[in-house]
Short mmCIF file of C-alpha atoms and ligand atoms in Angstrom, two decimals:
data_model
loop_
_atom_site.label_atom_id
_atom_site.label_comp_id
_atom_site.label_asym_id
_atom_site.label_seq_id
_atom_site.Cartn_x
_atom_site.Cartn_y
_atom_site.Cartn_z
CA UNK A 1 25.74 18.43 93.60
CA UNK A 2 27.08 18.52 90.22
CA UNK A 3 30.44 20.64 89.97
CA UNK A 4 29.77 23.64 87.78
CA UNK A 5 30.64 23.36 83.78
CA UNK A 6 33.61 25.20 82.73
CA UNK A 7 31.67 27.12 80.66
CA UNK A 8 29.29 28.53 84.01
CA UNK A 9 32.72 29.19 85.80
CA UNK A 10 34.67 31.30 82.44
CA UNK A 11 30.86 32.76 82.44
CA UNK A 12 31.31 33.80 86.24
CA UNK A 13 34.49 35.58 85.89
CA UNK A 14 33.69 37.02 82.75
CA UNK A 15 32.81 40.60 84.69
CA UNK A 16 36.07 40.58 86.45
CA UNK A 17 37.86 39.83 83.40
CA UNK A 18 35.99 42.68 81.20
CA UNK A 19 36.59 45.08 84.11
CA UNK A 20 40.46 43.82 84.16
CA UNK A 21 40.91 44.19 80.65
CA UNK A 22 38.83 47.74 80.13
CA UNK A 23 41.36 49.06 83.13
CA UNK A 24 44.26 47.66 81.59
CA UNK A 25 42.84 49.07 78.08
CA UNK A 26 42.29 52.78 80.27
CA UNK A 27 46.33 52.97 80.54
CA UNK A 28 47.86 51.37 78.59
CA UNK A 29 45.93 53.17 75.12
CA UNK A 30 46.90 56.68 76.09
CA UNK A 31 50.72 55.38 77.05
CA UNK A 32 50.33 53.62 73.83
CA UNK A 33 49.06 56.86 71.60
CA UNK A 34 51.59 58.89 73.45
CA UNK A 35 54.69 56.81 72.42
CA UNK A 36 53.52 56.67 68.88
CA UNK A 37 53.16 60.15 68.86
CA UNK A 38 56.66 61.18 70.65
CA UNK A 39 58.19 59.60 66.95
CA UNK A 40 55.92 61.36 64.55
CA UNK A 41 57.36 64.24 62.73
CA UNK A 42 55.99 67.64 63.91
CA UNK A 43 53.62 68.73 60.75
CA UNK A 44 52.33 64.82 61.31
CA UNK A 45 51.16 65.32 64.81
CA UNK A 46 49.78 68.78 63.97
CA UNK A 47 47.54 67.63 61.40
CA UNK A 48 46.42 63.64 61.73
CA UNK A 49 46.21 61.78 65.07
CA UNK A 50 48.57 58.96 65.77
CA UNK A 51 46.05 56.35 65.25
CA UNK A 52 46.10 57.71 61.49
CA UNK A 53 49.13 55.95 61.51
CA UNK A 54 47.97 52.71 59.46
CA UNK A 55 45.79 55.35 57.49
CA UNK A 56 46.50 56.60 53.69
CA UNK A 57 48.15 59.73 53.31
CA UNK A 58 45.64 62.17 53.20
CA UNK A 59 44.65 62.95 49.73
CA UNK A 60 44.40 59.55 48.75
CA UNK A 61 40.80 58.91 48.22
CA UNK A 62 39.85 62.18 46.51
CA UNK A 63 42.76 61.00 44.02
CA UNK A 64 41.19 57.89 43.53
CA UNK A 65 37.96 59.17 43.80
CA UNK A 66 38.97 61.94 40.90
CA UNK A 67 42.14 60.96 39.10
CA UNK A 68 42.26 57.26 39.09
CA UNK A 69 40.52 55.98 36.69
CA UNK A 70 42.57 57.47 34.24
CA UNK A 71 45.93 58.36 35.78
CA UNK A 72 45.57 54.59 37.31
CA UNK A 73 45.75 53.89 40.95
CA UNK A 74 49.47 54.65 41.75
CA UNK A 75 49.62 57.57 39.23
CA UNK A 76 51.63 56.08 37.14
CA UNK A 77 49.55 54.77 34.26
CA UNK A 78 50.05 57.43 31.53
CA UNK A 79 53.58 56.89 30.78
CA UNK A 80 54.23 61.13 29.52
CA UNK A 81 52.22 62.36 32.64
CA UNK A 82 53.65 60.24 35.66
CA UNK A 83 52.20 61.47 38.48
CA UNK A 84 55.18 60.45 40.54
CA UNK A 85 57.68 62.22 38.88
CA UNK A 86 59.57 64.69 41.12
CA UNK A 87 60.38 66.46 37.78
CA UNK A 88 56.68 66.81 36.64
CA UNK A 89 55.03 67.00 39.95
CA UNK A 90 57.56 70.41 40.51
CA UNK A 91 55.44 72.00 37.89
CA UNK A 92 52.31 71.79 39.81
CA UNK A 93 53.46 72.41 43.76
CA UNK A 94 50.75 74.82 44.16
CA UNK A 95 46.77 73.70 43.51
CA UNK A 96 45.95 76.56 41.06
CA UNK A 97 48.53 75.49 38.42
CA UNK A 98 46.83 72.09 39.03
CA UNK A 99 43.28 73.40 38.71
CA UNK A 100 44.88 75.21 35.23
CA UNK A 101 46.04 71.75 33.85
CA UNK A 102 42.89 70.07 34.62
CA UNK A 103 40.38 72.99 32.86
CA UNK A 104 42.91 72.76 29.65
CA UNK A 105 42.25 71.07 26.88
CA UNK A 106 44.80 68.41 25.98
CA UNK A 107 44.83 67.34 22.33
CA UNK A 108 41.34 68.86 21.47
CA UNK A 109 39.87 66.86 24.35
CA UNK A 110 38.77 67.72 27.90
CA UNK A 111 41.42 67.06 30.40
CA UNK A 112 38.94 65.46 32.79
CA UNK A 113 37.18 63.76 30.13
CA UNK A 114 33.65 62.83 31.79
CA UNK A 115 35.28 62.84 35.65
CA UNK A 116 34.10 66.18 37.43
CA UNK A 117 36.62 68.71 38.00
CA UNK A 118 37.24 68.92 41.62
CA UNK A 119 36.83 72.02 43.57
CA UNK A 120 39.58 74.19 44.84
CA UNK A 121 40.25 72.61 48.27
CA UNK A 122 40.36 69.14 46.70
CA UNK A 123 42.18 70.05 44.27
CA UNK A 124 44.69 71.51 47.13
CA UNK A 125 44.31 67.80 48.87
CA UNK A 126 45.11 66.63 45.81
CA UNK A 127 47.87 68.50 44.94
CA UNK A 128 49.07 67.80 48.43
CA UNK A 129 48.91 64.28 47.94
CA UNK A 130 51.27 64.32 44.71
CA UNK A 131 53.94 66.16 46.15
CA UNK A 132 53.88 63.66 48.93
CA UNK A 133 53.92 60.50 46.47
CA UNK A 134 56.71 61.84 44.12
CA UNK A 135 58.53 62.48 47.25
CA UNK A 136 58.94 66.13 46.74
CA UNK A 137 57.74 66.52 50.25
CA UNK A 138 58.52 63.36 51.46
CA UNK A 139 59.16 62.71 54.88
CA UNK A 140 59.47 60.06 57.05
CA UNK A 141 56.78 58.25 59.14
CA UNK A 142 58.49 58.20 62.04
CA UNK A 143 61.53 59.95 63.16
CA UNK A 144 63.90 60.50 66.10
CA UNK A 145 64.07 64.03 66.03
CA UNK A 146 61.41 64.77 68.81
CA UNK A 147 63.85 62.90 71.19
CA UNK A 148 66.90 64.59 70.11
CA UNK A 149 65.62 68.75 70.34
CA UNK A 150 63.94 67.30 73.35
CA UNK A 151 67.06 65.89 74.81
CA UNK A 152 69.49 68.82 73.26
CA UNK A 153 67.46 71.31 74.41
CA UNK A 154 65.03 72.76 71.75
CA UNK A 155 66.45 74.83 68.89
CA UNK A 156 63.90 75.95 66.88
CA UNK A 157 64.64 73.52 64.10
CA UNK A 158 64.23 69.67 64.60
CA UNK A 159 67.27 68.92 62.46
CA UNK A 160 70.09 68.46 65.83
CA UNK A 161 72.68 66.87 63.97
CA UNK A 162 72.91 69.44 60.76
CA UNK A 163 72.71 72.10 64.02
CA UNK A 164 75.67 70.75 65.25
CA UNK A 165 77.66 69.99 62.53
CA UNK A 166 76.76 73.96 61.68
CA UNK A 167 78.67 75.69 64.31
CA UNK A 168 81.66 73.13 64.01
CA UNK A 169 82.26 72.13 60.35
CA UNK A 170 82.24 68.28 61.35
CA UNK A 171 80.07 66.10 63.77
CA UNK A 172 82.88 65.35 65.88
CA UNK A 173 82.25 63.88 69.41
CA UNK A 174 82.66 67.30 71.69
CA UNK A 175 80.17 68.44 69.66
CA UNK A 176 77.53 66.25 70.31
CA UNK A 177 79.16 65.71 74.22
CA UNK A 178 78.24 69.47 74.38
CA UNK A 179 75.01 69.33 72.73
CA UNK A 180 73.86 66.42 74.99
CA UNK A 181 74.75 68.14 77.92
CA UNK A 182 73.26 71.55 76.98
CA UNK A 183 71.76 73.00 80.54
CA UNK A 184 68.63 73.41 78.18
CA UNK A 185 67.98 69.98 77.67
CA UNK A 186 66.10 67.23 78.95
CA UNK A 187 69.88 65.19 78.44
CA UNK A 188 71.47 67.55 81.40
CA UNK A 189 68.28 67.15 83.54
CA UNK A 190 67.89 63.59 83.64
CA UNK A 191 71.66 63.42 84.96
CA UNK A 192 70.45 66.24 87.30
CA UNK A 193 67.54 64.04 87.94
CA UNK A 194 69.56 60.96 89.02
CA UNK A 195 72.11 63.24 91.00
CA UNK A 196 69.61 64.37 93.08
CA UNK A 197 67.61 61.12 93.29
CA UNK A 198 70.26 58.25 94.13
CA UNK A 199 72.06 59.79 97.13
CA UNK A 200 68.66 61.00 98.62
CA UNK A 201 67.09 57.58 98.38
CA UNK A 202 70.82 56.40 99.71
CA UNK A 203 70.75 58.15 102.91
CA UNK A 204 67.53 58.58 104.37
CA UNK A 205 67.37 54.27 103.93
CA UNK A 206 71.27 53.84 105.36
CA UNK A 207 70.45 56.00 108.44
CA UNK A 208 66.66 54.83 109.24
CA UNK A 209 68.34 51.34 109.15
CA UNK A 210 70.42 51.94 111.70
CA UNK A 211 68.04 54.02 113.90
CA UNK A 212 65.20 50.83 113.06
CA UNK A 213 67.71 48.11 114.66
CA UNK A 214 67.88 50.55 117.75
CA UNK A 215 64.38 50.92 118.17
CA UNK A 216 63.58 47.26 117.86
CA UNK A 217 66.83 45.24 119.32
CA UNK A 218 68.66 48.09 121.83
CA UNK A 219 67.31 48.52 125.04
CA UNK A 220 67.71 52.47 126.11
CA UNK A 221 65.84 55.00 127.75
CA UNK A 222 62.70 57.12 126.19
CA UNK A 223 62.66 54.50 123.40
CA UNK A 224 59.10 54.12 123.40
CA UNK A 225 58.78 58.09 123.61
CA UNK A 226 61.09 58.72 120.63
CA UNK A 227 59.35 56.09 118.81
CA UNK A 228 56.06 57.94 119.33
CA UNK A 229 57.84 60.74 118.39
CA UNK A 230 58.91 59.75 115.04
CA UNK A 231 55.63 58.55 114.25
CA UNK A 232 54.39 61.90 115.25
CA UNK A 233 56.97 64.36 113.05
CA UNK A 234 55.26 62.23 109.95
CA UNK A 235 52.31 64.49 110.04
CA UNK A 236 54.32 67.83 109.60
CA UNK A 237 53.87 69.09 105.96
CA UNK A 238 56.76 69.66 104.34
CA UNK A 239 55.73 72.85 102.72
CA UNK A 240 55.71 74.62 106.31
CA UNK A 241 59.73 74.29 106.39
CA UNK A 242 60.74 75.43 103.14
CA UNK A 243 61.40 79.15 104.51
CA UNK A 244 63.09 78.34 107.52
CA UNK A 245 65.08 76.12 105.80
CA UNK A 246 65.96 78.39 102.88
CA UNK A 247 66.79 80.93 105.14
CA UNK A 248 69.35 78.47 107.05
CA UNK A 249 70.51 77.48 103.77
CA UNK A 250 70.88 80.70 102.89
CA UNK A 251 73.29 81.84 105.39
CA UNK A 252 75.42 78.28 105.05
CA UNK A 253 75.67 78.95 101.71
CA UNK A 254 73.79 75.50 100.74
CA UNK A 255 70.24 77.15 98.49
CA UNK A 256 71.57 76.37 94.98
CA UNK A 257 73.67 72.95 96.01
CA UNK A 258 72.71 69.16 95.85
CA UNK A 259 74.18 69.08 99.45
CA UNK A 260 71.24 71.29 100.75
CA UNK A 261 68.89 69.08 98.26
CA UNK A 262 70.05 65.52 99.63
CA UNK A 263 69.39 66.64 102.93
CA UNK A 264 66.39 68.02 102.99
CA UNK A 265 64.93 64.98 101.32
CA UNK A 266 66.69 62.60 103.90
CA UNK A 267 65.18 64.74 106.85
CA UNK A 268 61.82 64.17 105.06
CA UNK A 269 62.28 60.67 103.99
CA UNK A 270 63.32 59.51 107.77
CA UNK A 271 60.39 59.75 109.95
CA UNK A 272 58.18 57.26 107.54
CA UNK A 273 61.54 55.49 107.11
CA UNK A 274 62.23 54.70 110.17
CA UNK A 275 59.01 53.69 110.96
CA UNK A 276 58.42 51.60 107.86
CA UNK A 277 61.57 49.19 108.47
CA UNK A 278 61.16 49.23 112.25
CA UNK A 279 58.05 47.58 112.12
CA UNK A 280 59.40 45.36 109.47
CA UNK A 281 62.37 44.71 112.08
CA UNK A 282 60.64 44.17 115.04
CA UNK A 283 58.46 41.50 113.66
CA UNK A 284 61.69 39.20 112.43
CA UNK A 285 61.95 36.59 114.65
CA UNK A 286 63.15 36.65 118.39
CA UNK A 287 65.00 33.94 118.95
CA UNK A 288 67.48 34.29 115.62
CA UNK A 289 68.85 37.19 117.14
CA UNK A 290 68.50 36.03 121.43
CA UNK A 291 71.04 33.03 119.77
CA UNK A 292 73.06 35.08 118.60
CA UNK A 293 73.67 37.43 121.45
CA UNK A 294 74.11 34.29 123.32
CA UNK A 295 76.96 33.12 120.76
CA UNK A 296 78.66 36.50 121.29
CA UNK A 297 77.59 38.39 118.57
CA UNK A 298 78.17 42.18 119.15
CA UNK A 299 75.35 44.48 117.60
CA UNK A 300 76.83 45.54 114.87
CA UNK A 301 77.52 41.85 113.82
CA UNK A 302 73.45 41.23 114.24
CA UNK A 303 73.33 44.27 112.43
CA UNK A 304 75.28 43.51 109.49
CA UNK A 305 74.79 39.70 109.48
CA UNK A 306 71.36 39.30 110.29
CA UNK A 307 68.60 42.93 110.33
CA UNK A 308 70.07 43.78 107.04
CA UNK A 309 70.09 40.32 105.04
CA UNK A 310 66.39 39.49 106.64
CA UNK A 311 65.03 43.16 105.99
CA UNK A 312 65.72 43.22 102.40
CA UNK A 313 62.51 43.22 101.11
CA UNK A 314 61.06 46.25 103.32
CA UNK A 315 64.56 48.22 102.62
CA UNK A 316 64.06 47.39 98.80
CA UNK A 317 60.32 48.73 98.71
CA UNK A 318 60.96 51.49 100.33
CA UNK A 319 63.84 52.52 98.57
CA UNK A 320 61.53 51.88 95.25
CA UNK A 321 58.93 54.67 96.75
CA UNK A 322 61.57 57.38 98.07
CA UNK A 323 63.12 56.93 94.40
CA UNK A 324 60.21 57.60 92.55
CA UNK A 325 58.74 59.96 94.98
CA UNK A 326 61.62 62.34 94.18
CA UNK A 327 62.14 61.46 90.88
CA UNK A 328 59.00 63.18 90.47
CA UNK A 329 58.94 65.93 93.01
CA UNK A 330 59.17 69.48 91.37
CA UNK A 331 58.57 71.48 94.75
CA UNK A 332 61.71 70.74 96.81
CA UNK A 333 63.82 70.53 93.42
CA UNK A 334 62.16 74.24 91.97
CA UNK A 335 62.90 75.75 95.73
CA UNK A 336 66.11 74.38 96.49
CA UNK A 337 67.81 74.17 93.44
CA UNK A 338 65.72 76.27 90.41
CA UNK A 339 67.23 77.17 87.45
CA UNK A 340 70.63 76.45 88.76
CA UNK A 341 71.12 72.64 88.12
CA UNK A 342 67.53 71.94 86.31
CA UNK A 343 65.87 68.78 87.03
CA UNK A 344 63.46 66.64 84.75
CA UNK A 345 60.37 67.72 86.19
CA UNK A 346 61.73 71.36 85.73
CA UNK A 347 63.04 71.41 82.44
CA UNK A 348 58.86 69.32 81.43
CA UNK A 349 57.61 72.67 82.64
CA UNK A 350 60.22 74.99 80.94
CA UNK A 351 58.93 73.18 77.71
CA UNK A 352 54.87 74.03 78.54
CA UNK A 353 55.13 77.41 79.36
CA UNK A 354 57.87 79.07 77.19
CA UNK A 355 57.01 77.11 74.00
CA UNK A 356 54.07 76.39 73.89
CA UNK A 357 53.91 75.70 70.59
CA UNK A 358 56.28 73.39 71.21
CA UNK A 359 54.59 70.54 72.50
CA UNK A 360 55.08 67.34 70.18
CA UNK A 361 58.76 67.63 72.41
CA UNK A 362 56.54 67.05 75.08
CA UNK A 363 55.78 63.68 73.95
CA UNK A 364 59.62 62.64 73.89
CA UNK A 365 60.41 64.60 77.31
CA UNK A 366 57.51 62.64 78.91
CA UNK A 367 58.90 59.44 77.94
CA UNK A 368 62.31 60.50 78.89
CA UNK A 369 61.52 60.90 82.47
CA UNK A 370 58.39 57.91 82.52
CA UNK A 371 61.45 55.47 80.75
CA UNK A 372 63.69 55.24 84.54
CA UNK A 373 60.66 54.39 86.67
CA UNK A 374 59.46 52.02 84.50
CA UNK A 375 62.30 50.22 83.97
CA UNK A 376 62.35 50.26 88.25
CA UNK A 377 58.54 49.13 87.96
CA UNK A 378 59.08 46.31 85.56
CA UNK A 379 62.74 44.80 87.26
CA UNK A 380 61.63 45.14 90.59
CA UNK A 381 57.58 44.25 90.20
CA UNK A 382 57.56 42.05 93.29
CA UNK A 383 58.70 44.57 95.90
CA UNK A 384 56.84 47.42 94.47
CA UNK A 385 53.65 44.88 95.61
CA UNK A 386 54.71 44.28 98.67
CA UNK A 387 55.74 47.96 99.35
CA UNK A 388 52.16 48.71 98.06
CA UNK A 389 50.69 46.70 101.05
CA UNK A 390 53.52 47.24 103.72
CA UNK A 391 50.36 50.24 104.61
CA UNK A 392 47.78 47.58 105.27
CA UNK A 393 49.31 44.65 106.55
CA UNK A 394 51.10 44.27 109.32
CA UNK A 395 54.93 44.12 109.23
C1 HEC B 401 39.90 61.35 31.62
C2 HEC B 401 41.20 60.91 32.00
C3 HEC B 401 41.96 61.79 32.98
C4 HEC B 401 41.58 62.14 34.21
C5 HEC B 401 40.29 61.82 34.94
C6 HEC B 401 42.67 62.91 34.73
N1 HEC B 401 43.67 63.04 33.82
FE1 HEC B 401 45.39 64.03 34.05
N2 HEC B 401 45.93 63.60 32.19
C7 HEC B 401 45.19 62.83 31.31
C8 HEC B 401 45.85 62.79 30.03
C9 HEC B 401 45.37 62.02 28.84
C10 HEC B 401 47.00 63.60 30.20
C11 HEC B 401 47.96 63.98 29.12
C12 HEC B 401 49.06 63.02 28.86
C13 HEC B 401 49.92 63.59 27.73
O1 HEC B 401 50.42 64.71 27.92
O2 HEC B 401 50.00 62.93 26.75
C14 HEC B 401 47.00 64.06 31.54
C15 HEC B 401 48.01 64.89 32.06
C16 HEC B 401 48.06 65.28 33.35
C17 HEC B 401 49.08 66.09 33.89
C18 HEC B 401 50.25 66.66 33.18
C19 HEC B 401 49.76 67.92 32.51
C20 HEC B 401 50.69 68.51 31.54
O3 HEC B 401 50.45 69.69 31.25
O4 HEC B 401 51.60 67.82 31.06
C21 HEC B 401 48.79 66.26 35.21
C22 HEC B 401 49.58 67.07 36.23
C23 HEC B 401 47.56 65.59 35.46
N3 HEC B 401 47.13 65.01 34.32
C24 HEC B 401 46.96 65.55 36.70
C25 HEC B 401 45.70 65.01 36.87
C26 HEC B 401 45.04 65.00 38.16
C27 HEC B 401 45.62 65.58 39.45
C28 HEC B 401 43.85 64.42 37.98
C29 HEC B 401 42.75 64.21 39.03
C30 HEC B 401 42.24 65.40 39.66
C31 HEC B 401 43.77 64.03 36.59
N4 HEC B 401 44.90 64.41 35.95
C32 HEC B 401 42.69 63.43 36.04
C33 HEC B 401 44.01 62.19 31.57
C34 HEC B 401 43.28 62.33 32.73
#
């Protein structure tokens, strides 16, 4: 049989590749349209969308369409009636001293000459247009000021620095220490954010290490029982202990503290833990650790020297998940800790509801908390795989 052109093979994989590259297309456009967005200024993203971007200010056409051919294409053309001079431009800021100039007579003649006049709202585009091109109105295309009210904490104006400088005379580096901590902003929460994450992706791992090496290497009684057990306490939803806990916390004194935080999250994290790197455990080989007992080694030497080393991978995924999972959680954060020490995903939902006008900060706080997993996605790509099929392969 003749092996198959390279053409019939390219033509056979030609579905999966359309399907690949329309998925890849389904993410990565909106990502795409949202970072554009989170650095266009405010009055931008009201009026154009961000793929306007490459676009002509608006305005542009009906000025070629009306004005061109006499005023030339960049407006400059007639040497006493620049159209991109600040000084002349001032003059004509609002459409109907526009519309006035252009139904004048200049020097016996008709303004317009044989050009239409335009109609009010083109004249307003118009007018519009040359404020923007004498850079009366100028402003910039893209601009950092969505991330800084974002990560300040909105003011009301999108000018932080000026802000600042306002209530202290100079920019001086309390000032903007204290502005990027403001309990308001996004700043504050992400710190919150990692406060809360890093110790309770810390000790739920740490602990369900140690219990994992007892399950699989230790020989004691009920093993098999507790082990069933574990797998068991996976199924309670965690919503059914949040008043039982609150109320213990409560009366310790712990609703309100990251200590009360961190461990509910390692109680929660443990079960599938424990589970997760015992069966990852279990499956190393035998006879590395049967030599080693036989050369002496005490457990906590196989522990140190050989479970941990071998079980990086599993300990590595899983610490990947428990990150992200609370990096993104809002219920145990809004319950435990609320208002008190605001995390990301609290301080996102602050910005919905009480401003909701407010949401081109949206853009920027979105990619504030996305910018932390992804850089986790992207350095650790090969565990998050594996982590994605520790479910459906075994060990
Ligand atoms: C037929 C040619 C022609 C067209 C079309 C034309 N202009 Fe003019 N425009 C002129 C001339 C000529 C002047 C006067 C220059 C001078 O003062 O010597 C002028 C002057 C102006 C001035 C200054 C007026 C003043 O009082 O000094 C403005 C503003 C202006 N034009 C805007 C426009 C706009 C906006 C359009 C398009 C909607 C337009 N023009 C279309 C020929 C034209």
């Amino acid at each position: 049989m003749k092996t198959p052109s390279r053409f019939l093979n390219w033509l056979r994989g030609l579905p999966t590749h359309l399907i690949l590259i329309g998925l890849c297309l389904i993410w990565i456009l909106p990502s795409l349209g949202l970072f554009i967005t989170s650095f266009r200024p405010v009055q931008d993203i009201n009026e154009t969308g961000w793929w306007t971007i490459l676009a002509k200010p608006k305005g542009y056409e009906e000025f070629q369409a009306y004005c061109a051919s006499c005023h030339g294409s960049d407006g400059k053309a007639i040497s006493n009636a620049d159209l991109t001079n600040p000084e002349l431009v001032q003059n004509y800021r609002r459409s109907f001293a526009l519309l006035t100039s252009l139904n004048r007579e200049i020097d016996g003649q008709i303004h317009m000459g044989d050009t239409p006049i335009p109609d009010d709202k083109t004249t307003a585009t118009i007018a519009s247009y040359m404020r923007r091109i004498s850079g009366i109105e100028a402003r910039p295309k893209f601009t950092l000021s969505n991330y800084i009210d974002a990560i300040t904490g909105y003011r009301g104006n999108s000018t932080y620095v000026t802000d600042c400088a306002a209530g202290n005379q100079s920019v001086d580096l309390y000032c903007n220490i204290r502005d990027l901590t403001n309990p308001r902003g996004m700043g504050r929460a992400f710190i919150n954010s990692l406060l809360v994450a890093i110790p309770s992706t810390i000790l739920p791992i740490l602990f369900a290490a140690f219990a994992a090496y007892a399950f699989s290497w230790m020989d004691f009684k009920g093993r098999q029982w507790m082990f069933a057990l574990l797998v068991g306490l996976q199924v309670v939803p965690l919503q059914m202990t949040l008043i039982p806990i609150s109320r213990l916390y409560a009366q310790l004194g712990m609703n309100g503290t990251f200590w009360g935080i961190w461990l509910f999250h390692t109680g929660f994290g443990l079960p599938y833990a424990i589970y997760l790197i015992r069966n990852f455990m279990g499956s190393l080989p035998h006879e590395i650790f049967e030599s080693a007992y036989l050369d002496g080694a005490s457990h906590w030497t196989a522990f140190t020297k050989l479970a941990i080393p071998l079980s990086v991978p599993a300990l590595a995924s899983l610490g990947i998940f428990q990150f992200l999972w609370i990096w993104n959680d809002l219920l145990v954060a809004l319950v435990f800790l609320g208002g008190k020490y605001p995390v990301l995903t609290y301080q996102i939902g602050n910005m919905v509801t009480s401003l909701g006008s407010g949401w081109h900060l949206l853009t920027a706080a979105a990619f504030i908390s996305m910018a932390l997993p992804m850089i986790i996605f992207f350095a650790l790509q090969r565990y998050f795989v594996r982590g994605m099929l520790a479910g459906s392969v075994k060990g």
